[in-house]
Tab-separated table of C-alpha atoms in Angstrom:
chain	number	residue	atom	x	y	z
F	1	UNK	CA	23.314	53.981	-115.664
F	2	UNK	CA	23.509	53.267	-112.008
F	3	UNK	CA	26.743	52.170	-110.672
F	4	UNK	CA	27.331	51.084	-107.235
F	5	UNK	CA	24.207	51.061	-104.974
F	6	UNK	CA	24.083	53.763	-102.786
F	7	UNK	CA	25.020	52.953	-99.630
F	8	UNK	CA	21.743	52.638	-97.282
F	9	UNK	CA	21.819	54.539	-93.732
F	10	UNK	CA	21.316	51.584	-91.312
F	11	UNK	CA	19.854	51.977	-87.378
F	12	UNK	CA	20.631	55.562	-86.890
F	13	UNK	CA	22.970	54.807	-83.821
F	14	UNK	CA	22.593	58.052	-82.715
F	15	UNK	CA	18.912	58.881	-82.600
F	16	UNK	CA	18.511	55.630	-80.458
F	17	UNK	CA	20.920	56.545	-77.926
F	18	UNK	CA	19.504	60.051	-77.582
F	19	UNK	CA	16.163	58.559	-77.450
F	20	UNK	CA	17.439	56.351	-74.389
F	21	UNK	CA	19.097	59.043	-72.210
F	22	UNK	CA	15.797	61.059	-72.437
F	23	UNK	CA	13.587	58.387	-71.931
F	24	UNK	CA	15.932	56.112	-69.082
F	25	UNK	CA	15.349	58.983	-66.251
F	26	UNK	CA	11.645	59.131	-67.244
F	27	UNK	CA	11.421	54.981	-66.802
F	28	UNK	CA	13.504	55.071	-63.495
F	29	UNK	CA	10.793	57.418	-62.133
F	30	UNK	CA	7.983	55.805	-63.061
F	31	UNK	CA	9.541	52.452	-61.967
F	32	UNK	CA	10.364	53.572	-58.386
F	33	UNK	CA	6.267	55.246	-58.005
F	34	UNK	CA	4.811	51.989	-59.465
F	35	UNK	CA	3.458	50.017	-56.417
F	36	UNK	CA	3.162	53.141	-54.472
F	37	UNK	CA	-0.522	53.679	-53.200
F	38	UNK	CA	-1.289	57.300	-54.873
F	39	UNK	CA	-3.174	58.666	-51.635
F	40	UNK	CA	-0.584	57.574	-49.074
F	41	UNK	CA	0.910	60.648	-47.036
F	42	UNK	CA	4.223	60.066	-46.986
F	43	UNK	CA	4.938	60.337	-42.534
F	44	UNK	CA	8.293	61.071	-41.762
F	45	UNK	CA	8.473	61.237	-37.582
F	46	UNK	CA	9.150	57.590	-36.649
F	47	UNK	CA	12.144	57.345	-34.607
F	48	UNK	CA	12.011	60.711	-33.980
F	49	UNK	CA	10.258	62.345	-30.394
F	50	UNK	CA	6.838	62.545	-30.132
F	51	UNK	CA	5.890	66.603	-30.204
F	52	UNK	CA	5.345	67.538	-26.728
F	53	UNK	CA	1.402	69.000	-26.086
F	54	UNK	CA	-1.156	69.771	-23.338
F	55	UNK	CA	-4.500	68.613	-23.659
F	56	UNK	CA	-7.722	68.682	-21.469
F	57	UNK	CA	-9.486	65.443	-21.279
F	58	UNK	CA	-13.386	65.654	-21.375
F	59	UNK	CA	-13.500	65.888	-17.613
F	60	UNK	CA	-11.493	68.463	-17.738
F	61	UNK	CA	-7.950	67.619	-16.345
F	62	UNK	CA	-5.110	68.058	-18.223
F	63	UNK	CA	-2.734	65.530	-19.496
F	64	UNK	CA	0.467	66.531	-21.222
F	65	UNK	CA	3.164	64.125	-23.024
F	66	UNK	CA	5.905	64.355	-20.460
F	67	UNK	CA	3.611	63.224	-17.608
F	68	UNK	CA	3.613	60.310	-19.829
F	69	UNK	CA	7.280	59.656	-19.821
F	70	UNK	CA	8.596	55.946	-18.595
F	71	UNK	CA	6.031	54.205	-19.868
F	72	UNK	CA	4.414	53.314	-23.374
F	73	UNK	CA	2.165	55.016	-24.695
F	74	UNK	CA	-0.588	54.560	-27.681
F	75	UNK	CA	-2.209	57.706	-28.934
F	76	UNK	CA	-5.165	57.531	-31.007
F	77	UNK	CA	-7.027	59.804	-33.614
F	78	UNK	CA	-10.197	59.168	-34.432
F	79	UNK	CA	-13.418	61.080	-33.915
F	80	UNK	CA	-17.309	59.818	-33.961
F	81	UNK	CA	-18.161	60.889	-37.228
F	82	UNK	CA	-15.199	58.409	-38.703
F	83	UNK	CA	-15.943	54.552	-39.976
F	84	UNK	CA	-13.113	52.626	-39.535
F	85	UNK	CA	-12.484	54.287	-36.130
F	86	UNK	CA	-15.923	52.491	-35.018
F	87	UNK	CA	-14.196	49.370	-36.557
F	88	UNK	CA	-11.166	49.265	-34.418
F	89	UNK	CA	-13.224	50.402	-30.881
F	90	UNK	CA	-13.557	46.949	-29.699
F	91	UNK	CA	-10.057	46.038	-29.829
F	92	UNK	CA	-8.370	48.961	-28.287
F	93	UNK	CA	-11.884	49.333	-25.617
F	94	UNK	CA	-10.349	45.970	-24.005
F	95	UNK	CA	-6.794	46.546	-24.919
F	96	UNK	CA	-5.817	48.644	-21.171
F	97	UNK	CA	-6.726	45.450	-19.751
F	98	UNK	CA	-4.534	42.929	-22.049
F	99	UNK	CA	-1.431	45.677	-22.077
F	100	UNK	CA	-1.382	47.197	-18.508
F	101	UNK	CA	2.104	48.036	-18.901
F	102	UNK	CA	1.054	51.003	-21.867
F	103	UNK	CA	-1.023	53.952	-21.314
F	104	UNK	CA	-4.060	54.103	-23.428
F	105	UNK	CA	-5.074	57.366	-25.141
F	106	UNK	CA	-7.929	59.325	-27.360
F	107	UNK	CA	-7.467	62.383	-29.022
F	108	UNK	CA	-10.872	63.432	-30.495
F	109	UNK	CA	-10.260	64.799	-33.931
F	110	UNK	CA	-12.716	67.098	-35.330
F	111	UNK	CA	-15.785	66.284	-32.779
F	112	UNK	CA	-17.635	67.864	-30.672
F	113	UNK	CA	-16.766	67.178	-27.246
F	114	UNK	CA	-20.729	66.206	-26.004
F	115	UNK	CA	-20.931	63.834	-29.564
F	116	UNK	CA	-17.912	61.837	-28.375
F	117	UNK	CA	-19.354	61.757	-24.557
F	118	UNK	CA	-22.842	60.398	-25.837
F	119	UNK	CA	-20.838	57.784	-28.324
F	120	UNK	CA	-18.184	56.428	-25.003
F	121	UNK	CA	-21.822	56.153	-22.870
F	122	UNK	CA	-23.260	54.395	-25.726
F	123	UNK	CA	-19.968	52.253	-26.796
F	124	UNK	CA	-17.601	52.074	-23.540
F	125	UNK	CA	-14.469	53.541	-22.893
F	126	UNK	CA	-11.736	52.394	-20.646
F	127	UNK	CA	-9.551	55.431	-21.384
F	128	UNK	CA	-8.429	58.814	-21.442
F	129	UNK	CA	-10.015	60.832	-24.166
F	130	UNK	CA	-8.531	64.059	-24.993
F	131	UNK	CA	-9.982	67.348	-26.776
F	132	UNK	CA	-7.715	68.895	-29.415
F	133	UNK	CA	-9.767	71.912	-30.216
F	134	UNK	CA	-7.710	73.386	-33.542
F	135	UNK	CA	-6.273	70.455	-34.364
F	136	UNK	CA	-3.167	71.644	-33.624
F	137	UNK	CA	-1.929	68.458	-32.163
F	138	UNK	CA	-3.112	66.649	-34.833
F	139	UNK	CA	-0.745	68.998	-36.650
F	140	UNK	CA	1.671	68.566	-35.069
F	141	UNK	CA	1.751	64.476	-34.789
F	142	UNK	CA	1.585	64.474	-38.576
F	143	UNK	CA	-2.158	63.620	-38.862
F	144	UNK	CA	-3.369	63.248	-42.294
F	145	UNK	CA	-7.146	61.404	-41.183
F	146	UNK	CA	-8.261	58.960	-39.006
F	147	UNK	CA	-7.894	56.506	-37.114
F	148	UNK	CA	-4.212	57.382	-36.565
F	149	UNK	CA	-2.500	55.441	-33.913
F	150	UNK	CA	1.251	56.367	-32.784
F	151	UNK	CA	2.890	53.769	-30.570
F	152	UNK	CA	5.365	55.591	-28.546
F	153	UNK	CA	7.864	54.227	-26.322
F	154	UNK	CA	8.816	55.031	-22.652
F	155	UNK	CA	11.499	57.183	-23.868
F	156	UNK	CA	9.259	59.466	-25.890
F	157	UNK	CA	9.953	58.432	-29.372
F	158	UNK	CA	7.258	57.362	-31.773
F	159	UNK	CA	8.217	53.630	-33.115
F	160	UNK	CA	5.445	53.260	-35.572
F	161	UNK	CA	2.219	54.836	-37.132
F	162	UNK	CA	-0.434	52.921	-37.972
F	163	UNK	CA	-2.985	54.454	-40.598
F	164	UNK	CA	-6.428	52.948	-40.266
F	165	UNK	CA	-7.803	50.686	-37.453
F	166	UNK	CA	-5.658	48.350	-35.320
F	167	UNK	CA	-6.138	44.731	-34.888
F	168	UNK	CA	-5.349	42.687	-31.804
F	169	UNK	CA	-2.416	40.842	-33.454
F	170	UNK	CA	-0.582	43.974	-34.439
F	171	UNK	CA	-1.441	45.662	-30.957
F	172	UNK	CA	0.699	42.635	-29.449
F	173	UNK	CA	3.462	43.302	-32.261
F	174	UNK	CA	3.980	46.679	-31.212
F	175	UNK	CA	2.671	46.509	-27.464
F	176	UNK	CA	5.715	43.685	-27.241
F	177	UNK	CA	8.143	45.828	-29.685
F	178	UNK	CA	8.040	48.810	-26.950
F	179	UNK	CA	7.967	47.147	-23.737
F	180	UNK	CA	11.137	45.336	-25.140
F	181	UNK	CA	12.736	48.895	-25.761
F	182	UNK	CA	11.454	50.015	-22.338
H	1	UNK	CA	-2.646	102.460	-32.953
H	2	UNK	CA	-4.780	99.792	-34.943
H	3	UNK	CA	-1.663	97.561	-35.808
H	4	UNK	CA	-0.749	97.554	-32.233
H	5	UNK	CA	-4.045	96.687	-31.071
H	6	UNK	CA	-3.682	93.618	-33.659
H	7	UNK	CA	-0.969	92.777	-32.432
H	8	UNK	CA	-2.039	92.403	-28.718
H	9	UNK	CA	-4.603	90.275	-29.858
H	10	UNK	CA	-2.874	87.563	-31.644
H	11	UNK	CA	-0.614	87.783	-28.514
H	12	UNK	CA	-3.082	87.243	-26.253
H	13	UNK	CA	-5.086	84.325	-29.002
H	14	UNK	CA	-1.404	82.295	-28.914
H	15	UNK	CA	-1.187	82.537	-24.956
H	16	UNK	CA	-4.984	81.073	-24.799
H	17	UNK	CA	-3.836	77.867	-26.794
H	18	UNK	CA	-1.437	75.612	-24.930
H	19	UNK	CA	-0.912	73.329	-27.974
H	20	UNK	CA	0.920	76.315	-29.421
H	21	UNK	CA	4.060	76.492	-27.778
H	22	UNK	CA	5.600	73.169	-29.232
H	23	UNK	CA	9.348	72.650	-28.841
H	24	UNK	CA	8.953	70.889	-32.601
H	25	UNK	CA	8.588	74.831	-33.756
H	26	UNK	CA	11.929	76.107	-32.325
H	27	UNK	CA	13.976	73.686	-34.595
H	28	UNK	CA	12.589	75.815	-37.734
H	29	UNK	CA	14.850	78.780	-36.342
H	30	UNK	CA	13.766	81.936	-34.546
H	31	UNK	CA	10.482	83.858	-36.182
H	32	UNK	CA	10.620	87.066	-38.047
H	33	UNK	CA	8.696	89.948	-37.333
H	34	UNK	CA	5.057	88.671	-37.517
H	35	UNK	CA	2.321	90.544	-40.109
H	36	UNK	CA	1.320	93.998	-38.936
H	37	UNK	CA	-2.239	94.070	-40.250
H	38	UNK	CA	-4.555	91.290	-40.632
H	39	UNK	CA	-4.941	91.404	-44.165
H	40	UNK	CA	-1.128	90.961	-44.341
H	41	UNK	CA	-1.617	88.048	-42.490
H	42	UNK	CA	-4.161	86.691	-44.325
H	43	UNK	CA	-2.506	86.980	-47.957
H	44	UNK	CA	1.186	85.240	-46.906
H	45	UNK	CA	-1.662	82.141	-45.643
H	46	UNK	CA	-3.262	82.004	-48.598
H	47	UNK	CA	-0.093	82.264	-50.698
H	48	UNK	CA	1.628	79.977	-48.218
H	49	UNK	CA	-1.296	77.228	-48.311
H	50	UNK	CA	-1.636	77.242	-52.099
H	51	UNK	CA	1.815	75.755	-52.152
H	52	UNK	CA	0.909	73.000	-49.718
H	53	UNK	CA	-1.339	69.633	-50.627
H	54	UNK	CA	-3.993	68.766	-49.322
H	55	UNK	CA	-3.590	65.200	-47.929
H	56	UNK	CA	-7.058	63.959	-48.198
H	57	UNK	CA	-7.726	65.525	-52.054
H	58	UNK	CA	-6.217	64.797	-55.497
H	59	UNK	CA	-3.520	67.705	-56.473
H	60	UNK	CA	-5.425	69.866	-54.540
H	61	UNK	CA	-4.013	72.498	-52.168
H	62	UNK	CA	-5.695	73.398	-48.528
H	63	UNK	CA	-5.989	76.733	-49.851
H	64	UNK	CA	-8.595	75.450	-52.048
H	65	UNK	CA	-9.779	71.955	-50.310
H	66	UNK	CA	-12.821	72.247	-48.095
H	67	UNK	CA	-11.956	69.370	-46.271
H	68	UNK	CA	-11.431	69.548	-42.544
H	69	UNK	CA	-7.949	68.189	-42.532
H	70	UNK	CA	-7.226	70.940	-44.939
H	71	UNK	CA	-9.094	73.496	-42.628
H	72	UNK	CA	-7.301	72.107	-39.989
H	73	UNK	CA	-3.768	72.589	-41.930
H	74	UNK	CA	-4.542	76.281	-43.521
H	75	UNK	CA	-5.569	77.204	-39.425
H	76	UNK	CA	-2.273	75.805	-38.464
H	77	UNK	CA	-0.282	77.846	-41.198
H	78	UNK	CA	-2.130	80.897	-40.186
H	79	UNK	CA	-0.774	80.218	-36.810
H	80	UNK	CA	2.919	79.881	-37.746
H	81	UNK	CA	2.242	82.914	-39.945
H	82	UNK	CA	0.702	84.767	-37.083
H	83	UNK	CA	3.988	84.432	-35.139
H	84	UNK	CA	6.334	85.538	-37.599
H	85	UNK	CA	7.181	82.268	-39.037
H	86	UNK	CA	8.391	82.672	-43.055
H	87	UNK	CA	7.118	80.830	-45.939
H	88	UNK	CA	10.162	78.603	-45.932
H	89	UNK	CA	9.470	77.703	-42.363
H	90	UNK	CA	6.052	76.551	-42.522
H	91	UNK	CA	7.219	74.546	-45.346
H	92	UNK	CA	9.913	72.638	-43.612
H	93	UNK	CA	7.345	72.229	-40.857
H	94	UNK	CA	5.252	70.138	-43.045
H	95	UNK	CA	7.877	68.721	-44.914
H	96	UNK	CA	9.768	67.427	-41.714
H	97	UNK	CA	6.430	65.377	-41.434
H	98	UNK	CA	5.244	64.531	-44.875
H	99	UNK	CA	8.550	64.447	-46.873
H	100	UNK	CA	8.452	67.527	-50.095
H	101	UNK	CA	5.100	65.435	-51.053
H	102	UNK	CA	3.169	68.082	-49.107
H	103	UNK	CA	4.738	70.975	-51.820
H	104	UNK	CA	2.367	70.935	-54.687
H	105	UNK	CA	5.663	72.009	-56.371
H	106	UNK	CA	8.915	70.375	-56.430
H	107	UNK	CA	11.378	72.060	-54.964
H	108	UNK	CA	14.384	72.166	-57.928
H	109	UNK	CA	16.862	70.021	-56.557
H	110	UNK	CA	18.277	66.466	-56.863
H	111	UNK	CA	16.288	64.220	-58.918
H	112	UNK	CA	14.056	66.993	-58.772
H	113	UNK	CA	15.875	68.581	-61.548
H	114	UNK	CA	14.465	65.721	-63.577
H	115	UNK	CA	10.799	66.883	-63.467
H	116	UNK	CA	12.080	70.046	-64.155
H	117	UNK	CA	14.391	69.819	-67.019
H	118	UNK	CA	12.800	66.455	-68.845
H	119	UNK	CA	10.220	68.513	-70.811
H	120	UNK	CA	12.821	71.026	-72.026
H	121	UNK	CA	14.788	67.783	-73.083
H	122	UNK	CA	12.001	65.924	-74.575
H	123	UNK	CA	11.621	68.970	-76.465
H	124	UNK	CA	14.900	70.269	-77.384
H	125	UNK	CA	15.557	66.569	-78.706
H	126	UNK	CA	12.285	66.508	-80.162
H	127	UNK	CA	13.194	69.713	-82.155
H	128	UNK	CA	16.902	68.205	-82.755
H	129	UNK	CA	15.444	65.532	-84.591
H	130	UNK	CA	13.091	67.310	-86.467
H	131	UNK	CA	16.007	69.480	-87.568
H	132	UNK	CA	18.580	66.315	-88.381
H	133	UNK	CA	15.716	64.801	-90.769
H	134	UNK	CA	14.959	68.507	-92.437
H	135	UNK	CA	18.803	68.767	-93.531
H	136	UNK	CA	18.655	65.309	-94.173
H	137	UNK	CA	15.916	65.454	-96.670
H	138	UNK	CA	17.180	68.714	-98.071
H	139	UNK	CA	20.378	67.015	-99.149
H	140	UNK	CA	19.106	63.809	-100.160
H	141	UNK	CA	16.384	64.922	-103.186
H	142	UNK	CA	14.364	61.646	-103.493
H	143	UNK	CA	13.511	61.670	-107.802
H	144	UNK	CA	15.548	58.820	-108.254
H	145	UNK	CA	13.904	55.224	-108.803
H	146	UNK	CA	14.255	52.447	-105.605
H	147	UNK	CA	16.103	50.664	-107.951
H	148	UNK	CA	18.700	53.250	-109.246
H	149	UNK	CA	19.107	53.462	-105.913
H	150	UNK	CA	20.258	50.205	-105.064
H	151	UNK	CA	17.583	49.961	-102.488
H	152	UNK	CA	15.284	47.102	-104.716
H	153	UNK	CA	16.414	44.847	-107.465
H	154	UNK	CA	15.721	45.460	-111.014
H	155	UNK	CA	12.088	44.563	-111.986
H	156	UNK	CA	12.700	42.639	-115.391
H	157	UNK	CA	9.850	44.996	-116.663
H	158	UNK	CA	11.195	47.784	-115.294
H	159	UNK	CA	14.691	46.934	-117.223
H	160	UNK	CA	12.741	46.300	-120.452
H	161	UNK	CA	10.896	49.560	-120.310
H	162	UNK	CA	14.335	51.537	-119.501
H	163	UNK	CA	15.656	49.741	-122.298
H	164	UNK	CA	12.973	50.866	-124.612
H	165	UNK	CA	13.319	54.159	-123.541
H	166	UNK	CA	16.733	54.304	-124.096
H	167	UNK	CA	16.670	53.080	-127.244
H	168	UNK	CA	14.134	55.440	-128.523
């Protein structure tokens, strides 16, 4: 009645193999986003120049990026109505002093110019503070929020972002970094 | 007449804003002709800024963000719009900042062409499958016993019954 068994199809060779060049890609991808903080913005402009503008500081003069040229320079976004850039106030209020070799500077993101003159009477300030009134430097640096800092060095080009509030340590880092490419 | 008069006044809005005349804009290439009437202008932003994400929302464009960085963004690409600058320009303005992250979609390029193609795979190998196990089943009719087909041993019972069977 029955003969030899019937031979029984084993691991079907091919199904697995087509099952691991559609999944592979999918795994690679997923491998190289995993670690990756979802609501970083990816910033692209270090080593490059820092986009030339001309801004009015709140008494009025005008302050542009090539005046700046030959010497460091730290630009910061950050605005009243912002947190963290409360946080980091402190340390870059009494940084001009510690770094004299770098030039110090605000741009005011999204404020109101009289706001941010009541806050520096309130708080301090030992720097510059400029008005961006669009935005468009913010733009234009690659702002996604603030505090923003760019550390530029004498020769124009912007060595590092820093999202979120400085610290005195990594001031000195970076302070050091671009007086050492100066 | 009322083009003209448009015209004048976006001229004279861009020579009001020094930030405007950034040497980072003349590496996208020379603008085109810029939008004649304000409604023009206002459509290629909002077509323009749908494709762009917002940075401070989840998979949202600025078009439809109400945050102020996306305000901020959207008055930008009105800008670059407002002096002839093309879709494809604004877009490599951003993306020269923010890497392709900032297109909501992904250009179809390079490992790109992974996003892109996997669900056509996934589903013509899906469908390849399904269609492998259909002949499969079609040409294997499944009426015989586990054991006639040399998949089990012969239950003793099952023998004794199939002998009965036979016999009668």
């Amino acid at each position: 009645m029955s003969g030899a068994p019937a031979k029984r199809s084993g691991p079907n060779l091919w199904i697995l193999v087509a099952g691991v060049v559609l999944i592979a890609p999918m795994l690679l991808l997923f491998n190289a986003s995993f670690g990756n903080d979802p609501r970083a913005v990816p910033f692209l402009m270090e080593g490059q120049p820092a986009p030339e503008f001309s801004l009015q500081t709140l008494d009025g003069d005008t302050i542009t990026l090539k005046s700046l040229r030959g010497k460091p320079a730290i630009i910061n976004f950050w605005s009243t109505w912002c947190g963290p850039c409360k946080q980091e106030h402190p340390v870059l209020l009494r940084a001009p002093q510690r770094y004299p070799g770098v030039t110090f500077l605000g741009v005011v993101y999204q404020d109101e110019p009289n706001k941010v003159r009541s806050y520096l009477r309130a708080v301090g300030g030992s720097y510059q503070h400029l008005i961006d009134p669009n935005g468009h430097t913010a733009v234009l640096y690659g702002v996604a929020g603030v505090p923003e800092t760019y550390f530029i060095d004498a020769n124009g080009v912007i060595i590092y972002k820093q999202i979120g509030p400085v610290d005195d340590r990594m001031l000195q880092q970076l302070v050091t970094q671009m007086l050492g490419v100066q | 007449m009322k083009s003209l008069l448009l015209g004048l006044l976006l001229a004279s809005a861009l020579a009001q804003d020094p930030s405007l005349g950034d040497p980072s804009l003349d590496a996208l290439g020379p603008p085109g002709p810029p939008p004649q009437t304000e409604l023009q202008l206002d459509e290629q932003t909002e077509r323009i800024s749908k494709g762009l994400r917002c940075p401070v929302c989840q998979g949202m464009s600025i078009a439809d963000s109400p945050s102020q960085t996306a305000v901020t963004w959207k008055n930008a690409v009105r800008d670059m719009v407002s002096k002839g600058y093309s879709r494809a320009q604004v877009e490599q303005f951003f993306i020269t900042r923010h890497s392709e992250w900032v297109l909501l979609q992904p250009p179809a390029h390079g490992l790109n062409w992974l996003l892109w193609l996997s669900p056509a795979l996934v589903l013509g190998g899906g469908l390849t499958l399904a269609a492998a196990y259909a002949s499969r089943w079609r040409r294997e009719p499944d009426s015989a016993l586990p054991s006639e087909r040399g998949d089990v041993p012969k239950d003793p019972y099952e023998a004794a019954l199939l002998a009965e069977l036979e016999e009668s």
